Short mmCIF file of C-alpha atoms and ligand atoms in Angstrom, two decimals:
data_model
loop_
_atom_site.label_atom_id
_atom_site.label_comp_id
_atom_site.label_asym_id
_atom_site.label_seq_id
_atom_site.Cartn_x
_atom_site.Cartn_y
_atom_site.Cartn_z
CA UNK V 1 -41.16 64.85 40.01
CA UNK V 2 -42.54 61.40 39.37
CA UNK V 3 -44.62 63.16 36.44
CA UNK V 4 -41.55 64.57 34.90
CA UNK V 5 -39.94 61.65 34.85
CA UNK V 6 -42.02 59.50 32.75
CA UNK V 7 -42.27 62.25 30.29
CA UNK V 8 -38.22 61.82 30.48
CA UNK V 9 -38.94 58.45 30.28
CA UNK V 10 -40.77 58.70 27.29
CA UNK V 11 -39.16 61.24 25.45
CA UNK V 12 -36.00 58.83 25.75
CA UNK V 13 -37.82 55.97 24.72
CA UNK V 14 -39.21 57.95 21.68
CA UNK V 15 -35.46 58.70 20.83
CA UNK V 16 -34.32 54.78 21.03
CA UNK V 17 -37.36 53.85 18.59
CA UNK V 18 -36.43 56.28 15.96
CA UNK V 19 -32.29 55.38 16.58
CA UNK V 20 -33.98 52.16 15.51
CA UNK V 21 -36.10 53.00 13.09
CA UNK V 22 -32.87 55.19 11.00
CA UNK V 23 -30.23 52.37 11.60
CA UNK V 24 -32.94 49.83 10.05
CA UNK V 25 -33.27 51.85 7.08
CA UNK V 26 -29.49 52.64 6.84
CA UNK V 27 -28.77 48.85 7.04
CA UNK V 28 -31.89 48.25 4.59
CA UNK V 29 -30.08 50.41 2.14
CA UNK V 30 -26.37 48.98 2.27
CA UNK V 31 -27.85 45.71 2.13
CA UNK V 32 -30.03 46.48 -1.37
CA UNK V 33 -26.85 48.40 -2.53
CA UNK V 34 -24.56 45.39 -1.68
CA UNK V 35 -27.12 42.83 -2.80
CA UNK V 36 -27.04 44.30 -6.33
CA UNK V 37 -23.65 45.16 -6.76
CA UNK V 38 -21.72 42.74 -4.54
CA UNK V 39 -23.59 39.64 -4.25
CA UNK V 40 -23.53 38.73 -7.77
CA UNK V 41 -20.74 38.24 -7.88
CA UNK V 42 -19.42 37.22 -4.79
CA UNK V 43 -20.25 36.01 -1.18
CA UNK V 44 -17.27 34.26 0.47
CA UNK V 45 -18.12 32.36 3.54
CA UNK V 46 -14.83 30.91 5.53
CA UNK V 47 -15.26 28.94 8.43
CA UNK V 48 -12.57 27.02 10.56
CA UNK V 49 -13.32 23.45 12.14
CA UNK V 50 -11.57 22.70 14.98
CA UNK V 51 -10.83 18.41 15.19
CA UNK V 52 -10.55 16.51 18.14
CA UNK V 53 -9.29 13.69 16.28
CA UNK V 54 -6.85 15.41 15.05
CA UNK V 55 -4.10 16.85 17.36
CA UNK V 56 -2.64 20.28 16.29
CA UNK V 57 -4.51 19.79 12.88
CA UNK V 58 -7.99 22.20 11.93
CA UNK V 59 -9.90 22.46 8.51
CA UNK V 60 -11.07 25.43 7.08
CA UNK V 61 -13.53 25.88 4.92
CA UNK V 62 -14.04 28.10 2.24
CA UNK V 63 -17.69 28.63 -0.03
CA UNK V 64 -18.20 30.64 -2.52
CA UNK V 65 -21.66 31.13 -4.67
CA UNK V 66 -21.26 33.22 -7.47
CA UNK V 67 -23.36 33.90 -10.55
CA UNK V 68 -21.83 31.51 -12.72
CA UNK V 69 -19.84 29.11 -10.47
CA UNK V 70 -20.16 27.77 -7.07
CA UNK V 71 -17.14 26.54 -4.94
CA UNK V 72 -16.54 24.57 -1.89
CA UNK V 73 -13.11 24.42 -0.50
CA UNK V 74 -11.82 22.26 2.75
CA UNK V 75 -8.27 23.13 3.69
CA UNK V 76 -6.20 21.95 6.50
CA UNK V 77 -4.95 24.26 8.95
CA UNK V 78 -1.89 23.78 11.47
CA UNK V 79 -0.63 26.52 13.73
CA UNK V 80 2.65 26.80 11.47
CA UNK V 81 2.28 29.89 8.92
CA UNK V 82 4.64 28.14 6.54
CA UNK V 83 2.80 24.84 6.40
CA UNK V 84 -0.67 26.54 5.80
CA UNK V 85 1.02 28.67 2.91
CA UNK V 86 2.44 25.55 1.54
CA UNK V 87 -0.95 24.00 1.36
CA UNK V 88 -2.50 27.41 0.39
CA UNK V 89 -0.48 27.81 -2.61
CA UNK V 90 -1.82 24.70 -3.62
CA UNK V 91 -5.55 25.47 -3.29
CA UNK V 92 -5.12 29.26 -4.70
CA UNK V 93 -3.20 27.60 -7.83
CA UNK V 94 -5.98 25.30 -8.30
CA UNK V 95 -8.72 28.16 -7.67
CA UNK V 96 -6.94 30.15 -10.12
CA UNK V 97 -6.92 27.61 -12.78
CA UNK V 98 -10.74 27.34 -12.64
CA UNK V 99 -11.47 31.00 -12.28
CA UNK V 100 -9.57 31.61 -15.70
CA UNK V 101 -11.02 28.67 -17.13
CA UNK V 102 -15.19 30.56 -16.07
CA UNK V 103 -13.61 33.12 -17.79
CA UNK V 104 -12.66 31.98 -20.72
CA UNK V 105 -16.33 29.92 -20.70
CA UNK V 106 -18.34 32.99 -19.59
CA UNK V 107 -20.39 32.77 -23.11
CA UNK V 108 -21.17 29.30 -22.34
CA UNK V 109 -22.01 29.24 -19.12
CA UNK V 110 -24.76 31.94 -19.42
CA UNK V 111 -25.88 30.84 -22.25
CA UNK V 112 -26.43 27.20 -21.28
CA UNK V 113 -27.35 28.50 -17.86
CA UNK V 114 -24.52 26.19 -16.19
CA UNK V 115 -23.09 26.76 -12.99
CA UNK V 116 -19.09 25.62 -12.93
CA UNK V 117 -17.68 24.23 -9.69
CA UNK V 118 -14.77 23.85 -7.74
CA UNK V 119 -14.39 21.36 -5.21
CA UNK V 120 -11.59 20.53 -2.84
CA UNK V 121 -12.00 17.88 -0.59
CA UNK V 122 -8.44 16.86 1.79
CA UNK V 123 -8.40 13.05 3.38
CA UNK V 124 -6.33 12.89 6.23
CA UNK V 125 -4.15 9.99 7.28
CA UNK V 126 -2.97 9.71 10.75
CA UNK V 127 0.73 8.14 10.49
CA UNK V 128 1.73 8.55 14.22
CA UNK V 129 1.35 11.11 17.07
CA UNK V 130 0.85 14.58 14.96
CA UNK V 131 1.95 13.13 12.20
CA UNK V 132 -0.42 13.51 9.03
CA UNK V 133 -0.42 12.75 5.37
CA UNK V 134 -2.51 15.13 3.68
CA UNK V 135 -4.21 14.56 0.59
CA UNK V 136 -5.94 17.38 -1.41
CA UNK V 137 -8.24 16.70 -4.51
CA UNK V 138 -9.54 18.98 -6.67
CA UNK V 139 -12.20 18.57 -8.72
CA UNK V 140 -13.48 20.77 -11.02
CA UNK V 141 -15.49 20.85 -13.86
CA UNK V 142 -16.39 24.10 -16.19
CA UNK V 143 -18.87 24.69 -19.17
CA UNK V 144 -19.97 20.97 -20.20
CA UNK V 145 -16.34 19.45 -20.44
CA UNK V 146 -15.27 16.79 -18.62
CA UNK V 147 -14.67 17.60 -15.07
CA UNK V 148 -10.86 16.88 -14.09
CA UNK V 149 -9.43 15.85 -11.18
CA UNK V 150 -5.88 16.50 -9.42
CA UNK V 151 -4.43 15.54 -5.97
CA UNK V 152 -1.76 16.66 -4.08
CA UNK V 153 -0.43 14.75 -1.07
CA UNK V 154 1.86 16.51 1.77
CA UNK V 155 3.46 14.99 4.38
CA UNK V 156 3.12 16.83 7.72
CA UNK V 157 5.25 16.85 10.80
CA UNK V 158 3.52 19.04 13.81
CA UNK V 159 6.03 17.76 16.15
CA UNK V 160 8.61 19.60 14.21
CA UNK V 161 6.42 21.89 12.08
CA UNK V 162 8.44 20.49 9.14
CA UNK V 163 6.78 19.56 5.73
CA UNK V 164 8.26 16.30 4.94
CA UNK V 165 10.83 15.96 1.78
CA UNK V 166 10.55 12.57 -0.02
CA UNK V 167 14.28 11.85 1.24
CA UNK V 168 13.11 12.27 4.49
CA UNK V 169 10.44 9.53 3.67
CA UNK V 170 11.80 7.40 1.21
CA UNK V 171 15.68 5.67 0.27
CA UNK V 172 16.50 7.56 -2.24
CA UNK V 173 19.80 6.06 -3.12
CA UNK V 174 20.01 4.61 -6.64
CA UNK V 175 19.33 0.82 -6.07
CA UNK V 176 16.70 1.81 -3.53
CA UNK V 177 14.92 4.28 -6.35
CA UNK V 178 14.88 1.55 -9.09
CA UNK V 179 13.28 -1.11 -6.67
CA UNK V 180 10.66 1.26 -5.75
CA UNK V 181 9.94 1.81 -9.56
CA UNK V 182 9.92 -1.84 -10.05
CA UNK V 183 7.71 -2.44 -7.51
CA UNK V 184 5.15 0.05 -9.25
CA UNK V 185 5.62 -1.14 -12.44
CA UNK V 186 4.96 -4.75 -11.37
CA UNK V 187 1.72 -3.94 -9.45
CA UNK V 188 0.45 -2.06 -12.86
CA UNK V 189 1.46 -5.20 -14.80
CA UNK V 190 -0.70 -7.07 -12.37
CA UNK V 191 -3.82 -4.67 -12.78
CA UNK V 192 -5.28 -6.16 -15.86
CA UNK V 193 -8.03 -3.82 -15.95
CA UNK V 194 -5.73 -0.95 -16.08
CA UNK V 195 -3.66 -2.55 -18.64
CA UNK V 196 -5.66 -1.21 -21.98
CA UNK V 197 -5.80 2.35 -21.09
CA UNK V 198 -1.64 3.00 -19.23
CA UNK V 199 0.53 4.89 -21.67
CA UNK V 200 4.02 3.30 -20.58
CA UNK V 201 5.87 6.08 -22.32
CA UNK V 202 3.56 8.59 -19.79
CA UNK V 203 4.41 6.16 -16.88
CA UNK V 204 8.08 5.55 -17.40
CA UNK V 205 8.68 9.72 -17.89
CA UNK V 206 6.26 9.96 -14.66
CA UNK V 207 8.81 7.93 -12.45
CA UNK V 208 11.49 8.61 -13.90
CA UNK V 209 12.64 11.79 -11.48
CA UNK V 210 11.87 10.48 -7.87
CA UNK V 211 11.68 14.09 -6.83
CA UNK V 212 8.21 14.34 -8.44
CA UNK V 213 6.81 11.17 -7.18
CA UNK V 214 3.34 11.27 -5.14
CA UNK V 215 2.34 8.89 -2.79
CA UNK V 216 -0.34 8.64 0.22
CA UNK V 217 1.08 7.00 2.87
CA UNK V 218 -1.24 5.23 5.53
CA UNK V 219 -0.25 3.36 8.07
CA UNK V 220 -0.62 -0.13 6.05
CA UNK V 221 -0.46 0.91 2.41
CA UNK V 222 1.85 3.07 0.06
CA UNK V 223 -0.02 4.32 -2.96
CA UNK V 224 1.42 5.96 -5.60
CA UNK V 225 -0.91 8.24 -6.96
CA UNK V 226 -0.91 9.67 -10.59
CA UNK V 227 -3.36 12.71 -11.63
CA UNK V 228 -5.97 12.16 -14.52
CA UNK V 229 -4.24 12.15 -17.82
CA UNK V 230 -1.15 11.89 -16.06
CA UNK V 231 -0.47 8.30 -17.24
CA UNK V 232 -3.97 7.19 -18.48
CA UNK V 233 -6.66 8.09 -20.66
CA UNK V 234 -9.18 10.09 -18.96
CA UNK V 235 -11.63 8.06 -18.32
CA UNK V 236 -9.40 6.17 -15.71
CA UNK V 237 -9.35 9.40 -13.62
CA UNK V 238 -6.70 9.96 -11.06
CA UNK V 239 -4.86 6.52 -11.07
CA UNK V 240 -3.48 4.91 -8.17
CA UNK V 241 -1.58 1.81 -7.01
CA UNK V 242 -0.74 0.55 -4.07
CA UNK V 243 2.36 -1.28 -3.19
CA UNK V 244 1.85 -3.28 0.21
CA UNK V 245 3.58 -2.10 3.42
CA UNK V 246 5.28 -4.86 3.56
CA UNK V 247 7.25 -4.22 0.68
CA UNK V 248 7.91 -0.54 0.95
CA UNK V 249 9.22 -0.82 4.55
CA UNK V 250 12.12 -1.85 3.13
CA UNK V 251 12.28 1.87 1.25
CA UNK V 252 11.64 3.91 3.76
CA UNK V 253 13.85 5.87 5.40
CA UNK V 254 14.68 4.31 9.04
CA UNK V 255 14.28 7.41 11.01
CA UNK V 256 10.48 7.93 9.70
CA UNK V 257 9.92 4.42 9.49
CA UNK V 258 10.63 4.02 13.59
CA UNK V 259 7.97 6.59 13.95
CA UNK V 260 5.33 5.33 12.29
CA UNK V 261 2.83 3.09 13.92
CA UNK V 262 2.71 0.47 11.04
CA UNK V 263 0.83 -1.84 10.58
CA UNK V 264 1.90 -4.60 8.62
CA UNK V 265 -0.51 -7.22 7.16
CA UNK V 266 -0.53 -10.25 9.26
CA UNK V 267 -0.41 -13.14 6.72
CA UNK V 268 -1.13 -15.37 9.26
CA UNK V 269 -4.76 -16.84 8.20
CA UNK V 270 -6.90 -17.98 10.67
CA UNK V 271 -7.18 -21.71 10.63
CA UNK V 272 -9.58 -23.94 11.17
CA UNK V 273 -8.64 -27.19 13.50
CA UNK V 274 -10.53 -29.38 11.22
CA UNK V 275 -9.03 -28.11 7.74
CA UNK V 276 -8.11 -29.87 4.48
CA UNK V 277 -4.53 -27.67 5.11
CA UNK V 278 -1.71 -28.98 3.15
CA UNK V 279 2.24 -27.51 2.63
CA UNK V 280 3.55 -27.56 -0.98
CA UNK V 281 7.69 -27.56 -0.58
CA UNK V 282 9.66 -25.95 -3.46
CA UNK V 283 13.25 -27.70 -3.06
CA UNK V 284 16.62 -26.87 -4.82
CA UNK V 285 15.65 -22.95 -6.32
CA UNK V 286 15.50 -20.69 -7.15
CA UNK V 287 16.20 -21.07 -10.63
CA UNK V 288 15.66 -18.37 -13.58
CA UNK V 289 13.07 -19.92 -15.75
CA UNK V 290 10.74 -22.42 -13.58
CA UNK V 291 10.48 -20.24 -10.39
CA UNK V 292 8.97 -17.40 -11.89
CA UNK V 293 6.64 -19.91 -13.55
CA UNK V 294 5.70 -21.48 -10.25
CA UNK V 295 5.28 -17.93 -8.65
CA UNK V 296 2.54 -17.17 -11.57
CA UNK V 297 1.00 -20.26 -10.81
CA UNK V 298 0.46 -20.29 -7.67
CA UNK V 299 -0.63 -16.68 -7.28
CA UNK V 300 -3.43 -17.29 -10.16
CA UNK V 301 -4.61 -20.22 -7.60
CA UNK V 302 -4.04 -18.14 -4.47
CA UNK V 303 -1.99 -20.78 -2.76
CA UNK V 304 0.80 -20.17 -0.12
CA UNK V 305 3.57 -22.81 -0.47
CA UNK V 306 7.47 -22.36 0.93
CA UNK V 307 10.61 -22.60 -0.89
CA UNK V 308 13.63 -24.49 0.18
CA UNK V 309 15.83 -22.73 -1.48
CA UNK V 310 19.84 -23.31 -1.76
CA UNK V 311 22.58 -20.74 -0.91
CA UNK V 312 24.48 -21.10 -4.18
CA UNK V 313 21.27 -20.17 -6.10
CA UNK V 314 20.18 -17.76 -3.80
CA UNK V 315 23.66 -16.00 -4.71
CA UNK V 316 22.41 -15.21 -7.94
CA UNK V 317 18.81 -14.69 -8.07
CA UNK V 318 18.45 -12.48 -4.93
CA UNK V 319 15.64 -10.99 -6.69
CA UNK V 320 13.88 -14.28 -6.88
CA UNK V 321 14.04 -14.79 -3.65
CA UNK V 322 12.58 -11.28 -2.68
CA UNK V 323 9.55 -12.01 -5.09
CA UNK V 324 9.13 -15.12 -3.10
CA UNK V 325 8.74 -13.43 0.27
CA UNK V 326 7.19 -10.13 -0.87
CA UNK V 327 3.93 -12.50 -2.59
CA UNK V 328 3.48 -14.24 0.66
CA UNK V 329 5.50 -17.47 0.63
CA UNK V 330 7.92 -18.64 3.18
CA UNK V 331 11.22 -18.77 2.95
CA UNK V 332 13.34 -22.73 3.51
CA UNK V 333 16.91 -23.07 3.96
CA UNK V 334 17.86 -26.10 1.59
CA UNK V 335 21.61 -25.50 2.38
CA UNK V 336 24.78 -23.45 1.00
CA UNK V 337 25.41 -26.39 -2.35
CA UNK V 338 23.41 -29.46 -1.43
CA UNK V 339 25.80 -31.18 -0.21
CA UNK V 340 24.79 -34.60 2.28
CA UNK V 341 25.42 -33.19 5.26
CA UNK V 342 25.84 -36.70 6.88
CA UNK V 343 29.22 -36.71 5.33
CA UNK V 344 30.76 -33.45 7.03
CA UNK V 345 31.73 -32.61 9.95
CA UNK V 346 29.77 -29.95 12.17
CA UNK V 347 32.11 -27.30 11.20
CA UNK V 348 31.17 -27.81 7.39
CA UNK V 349 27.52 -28.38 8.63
CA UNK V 350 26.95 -25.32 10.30
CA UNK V 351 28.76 -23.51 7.43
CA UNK V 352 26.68 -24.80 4.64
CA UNK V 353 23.47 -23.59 7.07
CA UNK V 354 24.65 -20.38 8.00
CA UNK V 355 25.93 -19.33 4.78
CA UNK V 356 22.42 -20.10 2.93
CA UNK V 357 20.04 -18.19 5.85
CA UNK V 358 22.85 -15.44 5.33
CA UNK V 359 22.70 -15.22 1.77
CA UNK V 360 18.72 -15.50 1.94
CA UNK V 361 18.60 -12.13 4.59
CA UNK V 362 20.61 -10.20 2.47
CA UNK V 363 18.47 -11.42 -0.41
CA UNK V 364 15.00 -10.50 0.97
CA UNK V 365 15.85 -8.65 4.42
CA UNK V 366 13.93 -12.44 6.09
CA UNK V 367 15.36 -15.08 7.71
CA UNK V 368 14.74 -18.95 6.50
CA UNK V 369 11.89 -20.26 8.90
CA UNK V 370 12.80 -24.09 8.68
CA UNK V 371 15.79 -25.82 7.07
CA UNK V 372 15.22 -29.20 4.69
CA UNK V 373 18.60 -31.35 4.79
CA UNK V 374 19.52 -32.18 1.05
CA UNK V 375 18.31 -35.80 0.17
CA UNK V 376 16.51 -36.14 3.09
CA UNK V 377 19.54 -37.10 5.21
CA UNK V 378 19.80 -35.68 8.88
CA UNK V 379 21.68 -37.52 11.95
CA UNK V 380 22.19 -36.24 15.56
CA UNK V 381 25.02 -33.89 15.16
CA UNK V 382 23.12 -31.99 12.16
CA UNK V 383 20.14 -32.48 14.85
CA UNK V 384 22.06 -30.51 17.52
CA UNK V 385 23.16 -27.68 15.06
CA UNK V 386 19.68 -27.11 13.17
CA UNK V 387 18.17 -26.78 17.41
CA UNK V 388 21.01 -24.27 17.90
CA UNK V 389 20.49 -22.26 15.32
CA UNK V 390 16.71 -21.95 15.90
CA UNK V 391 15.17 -23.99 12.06
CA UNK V 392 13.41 -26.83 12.97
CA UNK V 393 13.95 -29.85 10.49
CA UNK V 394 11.50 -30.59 8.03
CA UNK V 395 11.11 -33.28 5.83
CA UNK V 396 7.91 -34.55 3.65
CA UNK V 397 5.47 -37.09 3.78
CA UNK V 398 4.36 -36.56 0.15
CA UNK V 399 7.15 -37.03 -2.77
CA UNK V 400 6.02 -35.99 -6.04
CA UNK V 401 8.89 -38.28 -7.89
CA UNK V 402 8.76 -34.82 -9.93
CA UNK V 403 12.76 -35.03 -10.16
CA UNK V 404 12.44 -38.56 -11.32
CA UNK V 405 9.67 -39.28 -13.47
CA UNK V 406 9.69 -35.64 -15.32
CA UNK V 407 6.12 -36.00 -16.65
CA UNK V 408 3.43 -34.12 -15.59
CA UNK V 409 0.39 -36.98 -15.42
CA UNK V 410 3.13 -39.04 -13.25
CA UNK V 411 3.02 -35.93 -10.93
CA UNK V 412 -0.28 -35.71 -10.26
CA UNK V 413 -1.23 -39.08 -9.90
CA UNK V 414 1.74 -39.35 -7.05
CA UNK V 415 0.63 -36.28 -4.94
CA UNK V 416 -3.37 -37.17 -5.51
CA UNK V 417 -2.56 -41.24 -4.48
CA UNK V 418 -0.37 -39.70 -1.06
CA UNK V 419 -2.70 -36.86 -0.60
CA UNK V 420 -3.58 -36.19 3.77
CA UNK V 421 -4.95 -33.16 5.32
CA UNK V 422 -1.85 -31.94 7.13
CA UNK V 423 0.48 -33.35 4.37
CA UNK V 424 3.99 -31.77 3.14
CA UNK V 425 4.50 -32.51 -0.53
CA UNK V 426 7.62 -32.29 -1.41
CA UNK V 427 7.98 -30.68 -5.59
CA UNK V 428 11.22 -28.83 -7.30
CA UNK V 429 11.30 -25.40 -8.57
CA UNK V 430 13.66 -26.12 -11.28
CA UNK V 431 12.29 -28.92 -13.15
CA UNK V 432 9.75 -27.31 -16.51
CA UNK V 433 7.92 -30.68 -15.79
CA UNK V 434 7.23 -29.51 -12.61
CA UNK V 435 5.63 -25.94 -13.40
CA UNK V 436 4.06 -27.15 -16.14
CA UNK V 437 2.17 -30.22 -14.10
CA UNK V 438 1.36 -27.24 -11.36
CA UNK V 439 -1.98 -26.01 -12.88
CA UNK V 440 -3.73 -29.29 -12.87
CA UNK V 441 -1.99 -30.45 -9.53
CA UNK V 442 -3.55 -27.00 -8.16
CA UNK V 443 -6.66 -27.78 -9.63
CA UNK V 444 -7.56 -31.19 -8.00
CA UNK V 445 -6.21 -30.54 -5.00
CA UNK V 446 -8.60 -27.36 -4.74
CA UNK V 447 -11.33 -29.88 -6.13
CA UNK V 448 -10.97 -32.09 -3.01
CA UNK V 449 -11.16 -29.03 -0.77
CA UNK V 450 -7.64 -28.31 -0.16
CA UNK V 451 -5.91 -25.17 1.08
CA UNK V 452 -2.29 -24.26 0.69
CA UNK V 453 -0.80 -22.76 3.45
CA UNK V 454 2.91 -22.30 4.62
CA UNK V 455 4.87 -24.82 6.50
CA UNK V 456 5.43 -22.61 9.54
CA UNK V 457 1.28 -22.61 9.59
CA UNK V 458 1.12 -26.14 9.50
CA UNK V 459 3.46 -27.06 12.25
CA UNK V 460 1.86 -23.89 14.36
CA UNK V 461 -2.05 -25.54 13.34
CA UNK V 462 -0.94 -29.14 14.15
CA UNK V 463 1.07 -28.03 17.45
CA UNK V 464 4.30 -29.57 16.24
CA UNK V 465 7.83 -28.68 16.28
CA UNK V 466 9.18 -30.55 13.06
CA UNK V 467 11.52 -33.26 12.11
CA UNK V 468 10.98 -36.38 10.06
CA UNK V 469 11.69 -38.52 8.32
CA UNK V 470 8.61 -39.08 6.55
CA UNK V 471 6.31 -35.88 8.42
CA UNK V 472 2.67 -36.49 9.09
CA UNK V 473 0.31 -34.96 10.76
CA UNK V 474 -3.49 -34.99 11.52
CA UNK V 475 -3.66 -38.82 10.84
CA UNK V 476 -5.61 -40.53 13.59
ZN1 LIG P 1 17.28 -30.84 -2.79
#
């Protein structure tokens, strides 16, 4: 018994060895046969990554090694079959394109020995809970050409498995549309370096339909985004610029802006207790021709300064005033028509108040901070009213005499003479003298260490609530 069954035993194990032996050789021989007639051509390797940082939201790989071209392909992948096809469609247009073009460069390629390449890369942007912007790139380059670049951006929803149109993104009424493309057009105005190689024409016909716009949204930037020849010579690549949160919030659509977690750029600079921090005051704009000048200015010398601006004005440069607030000043309430409010009643008073922070909101969607009585001239009642309706009072304690002496060396010598760390110069936005003095001003007052910073900031740095007449600060 025992003897018979290790002969059993072997006879069995004899049978598993050559089992082995034929399926090794069997593989052996599908992999020579597949080596030489599939692998040359292709091995396909697809992988999925699972992300933890990103609910609802995988990637999938895709690599490919060929003979004459290698590609590498990361794809996101949602659990929504029309979402992946969307982005799929994408990826097999742009692995099309590049197959066609190793085609057509076949000669090349072997002969040079040159491997083309594919690569698509995706950056993901986390708006709010499951709520992605999706940016593709492709880049690909072929036999010895310049590689090119394109991107695609998509806008997912995974609460709603919805792909997100631009109108549900984006105002895309009229007025709302033509702000957006001034915005853009200002912010390439201001690249300098771009400046040489933009074609305008390309630019102009790129915006022109809002439906085929591009954008990556993040949750403090808006970036338009325009593919490599799109609007620029080559070399530029894809181009992209970036119009701050701050301003776009006004564009977006309400019901995707409340979603959002955005975060806005805090102006607010942190300030030191022992600064050289001074307030430049802009009384009486905005007006057409010296506020834009003033803006230029004071942006070339990165200084803050706030505008007390006047209802009337206000009325018919709303765009002015928007400028004003979108580059980071603060906005002043100089009254409805400069009127002395010492001689009204507080009807009239709190009319000529209201009417100028009313026509300044629906200017620039903010509300005046402070309010500046024309000439200076405050008394209890107009105390009472400016407390009520929450703008402190604030006067000066350095005039310029710009309105009086209209020449720019008389300028400068008043503000330098005055001159206190804490100080609130008082200048006017509508006098040429004035703009034109403003370089120089700048200058010296950067020379003796100065900063410019908003009067809000300086009453928040020297703990004070306002008022006058003649406001100092930081003098002991
Ligand atoms: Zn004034």
């Amino acid at each position: 018994m025992k003897n018979r069954k290790s002969r059993n035993k072997l006879i069995k194990q004899n049978r598993i060895l050559i089992g082995i032996s034929l399926t090794l050789f069997v593989l052996i021989v599908f992999l020579a046969v597949y080596h030489f007639t599939v692998q040359k051509t292709k091995t396909l390797e697809e992988e999925i990554i699972s992300s933890e940082i990103y609910p609802g939201l995988n990637l999938k790989t895709t690599k490919q090694e060929a003979e004459l071209y290698t590609l590498f392909i990361s794809q996101p992948i949602t659990e929504d079959k029309k979402i992946n096809a969307k982005i799929n469609e994408w990826v097999m247009k742009e692995r099309e394109i590049f197959k066609n073009d190793v085609e057509r460069s076949k000669k090349t390629l072997k002969k040079n020995g040159f491997s083309a390449h594919l690569n698509v890369q995706t950056t993901t942007e986390k708006l709010s809970n499951k709520i992605y912007n999706l940016e593709l790139e492709s880049y690909q380059i072929t036999a010895g050409a310049n590689g090119s670049t394109k991107t695609e951006s998509i806008i997912v929803d995974l609460n709603k498995n919805k792909i997100l149109e631009i109108h549900d993104i984006l105002l895309v009424d009229k007025e709302s549309v033509n702000d957006i493309k001034k915005n853009v057009l200002k912010e390439v105005a201001n690249k300098s370096e771009l400046n040489d190689f933009i074609f305008e024409e390309l630019l102009l016909e790129s915006l022109e339909n809002y439906k085929d716009w591009k954008f990556i949204l993040s949750q403090d930037s808006f970036v338009f985004s325009f593919d490599q020849y799109q609007i620029a010579s080559g070399n530029v690549g894809v181009v992209k610029i970036e119009i701050p949160m701050n301003t776009m919030i006004h564009y977006l659509n309400p019901d995707f802006a409340n979603k959002l977690d955005l975060e806005i750029p805090d102006k607010q600079t942190e300030l030191e207790s022992d600064g050289k921090y001074i307030a430049l005051t802009f009384d009486d704009g905005p007006h057409a021709q010296v506020t834009p000048r003033v803006l230029r200015i004071l942006k070339e010398y990165e200084a803050k300064a706030t505008f007390y601006m006047l209802g009337n004005q206000v009325e018919y440069y709303p765009s002015l005033v928007k400028q004003i607030q979108e580059e980071g000043h603060e906005l002043g309430n100089h009254t409805k028509s400069h009127k002395d409010l010492t001689h009204l009643g507080p009807v009239q008073i709190r009319e000529e108040i209201e009417s100028a922070s009313k026509n300044i909101h629906l200017a620039s969607l903010h509300y005046p901070l402070s309010l500046r009585p024309p000439y200076g001239a405050f008394n209890e009642t107009i105390k009472e009213i400016s407390k009520e309706l929450n703008l402190p009072i604030i006067m000066w304690s350095v005039d310029s005499l710009d309105w009086q002496s209209r020449n720019t060396k008389a300028i400068n010598q008043e503000v330098m003479k005055q001159v206190h760390p804490g100080a609130i110069v008082l200048l006017h936005d509508i006098h040429p003298t004035t703009a034109d003095a403003l370089p120089t001003l700048l200058q010296n007052l950067k020379d003796e260490g100065y900063e410019f910073i908003t009067v809000s900031q300086l009453l928040e740095w020297g703990d004070l609530e306002g008022i006058g007449p003649h406001y100092k600060v930081k003098i002991d």
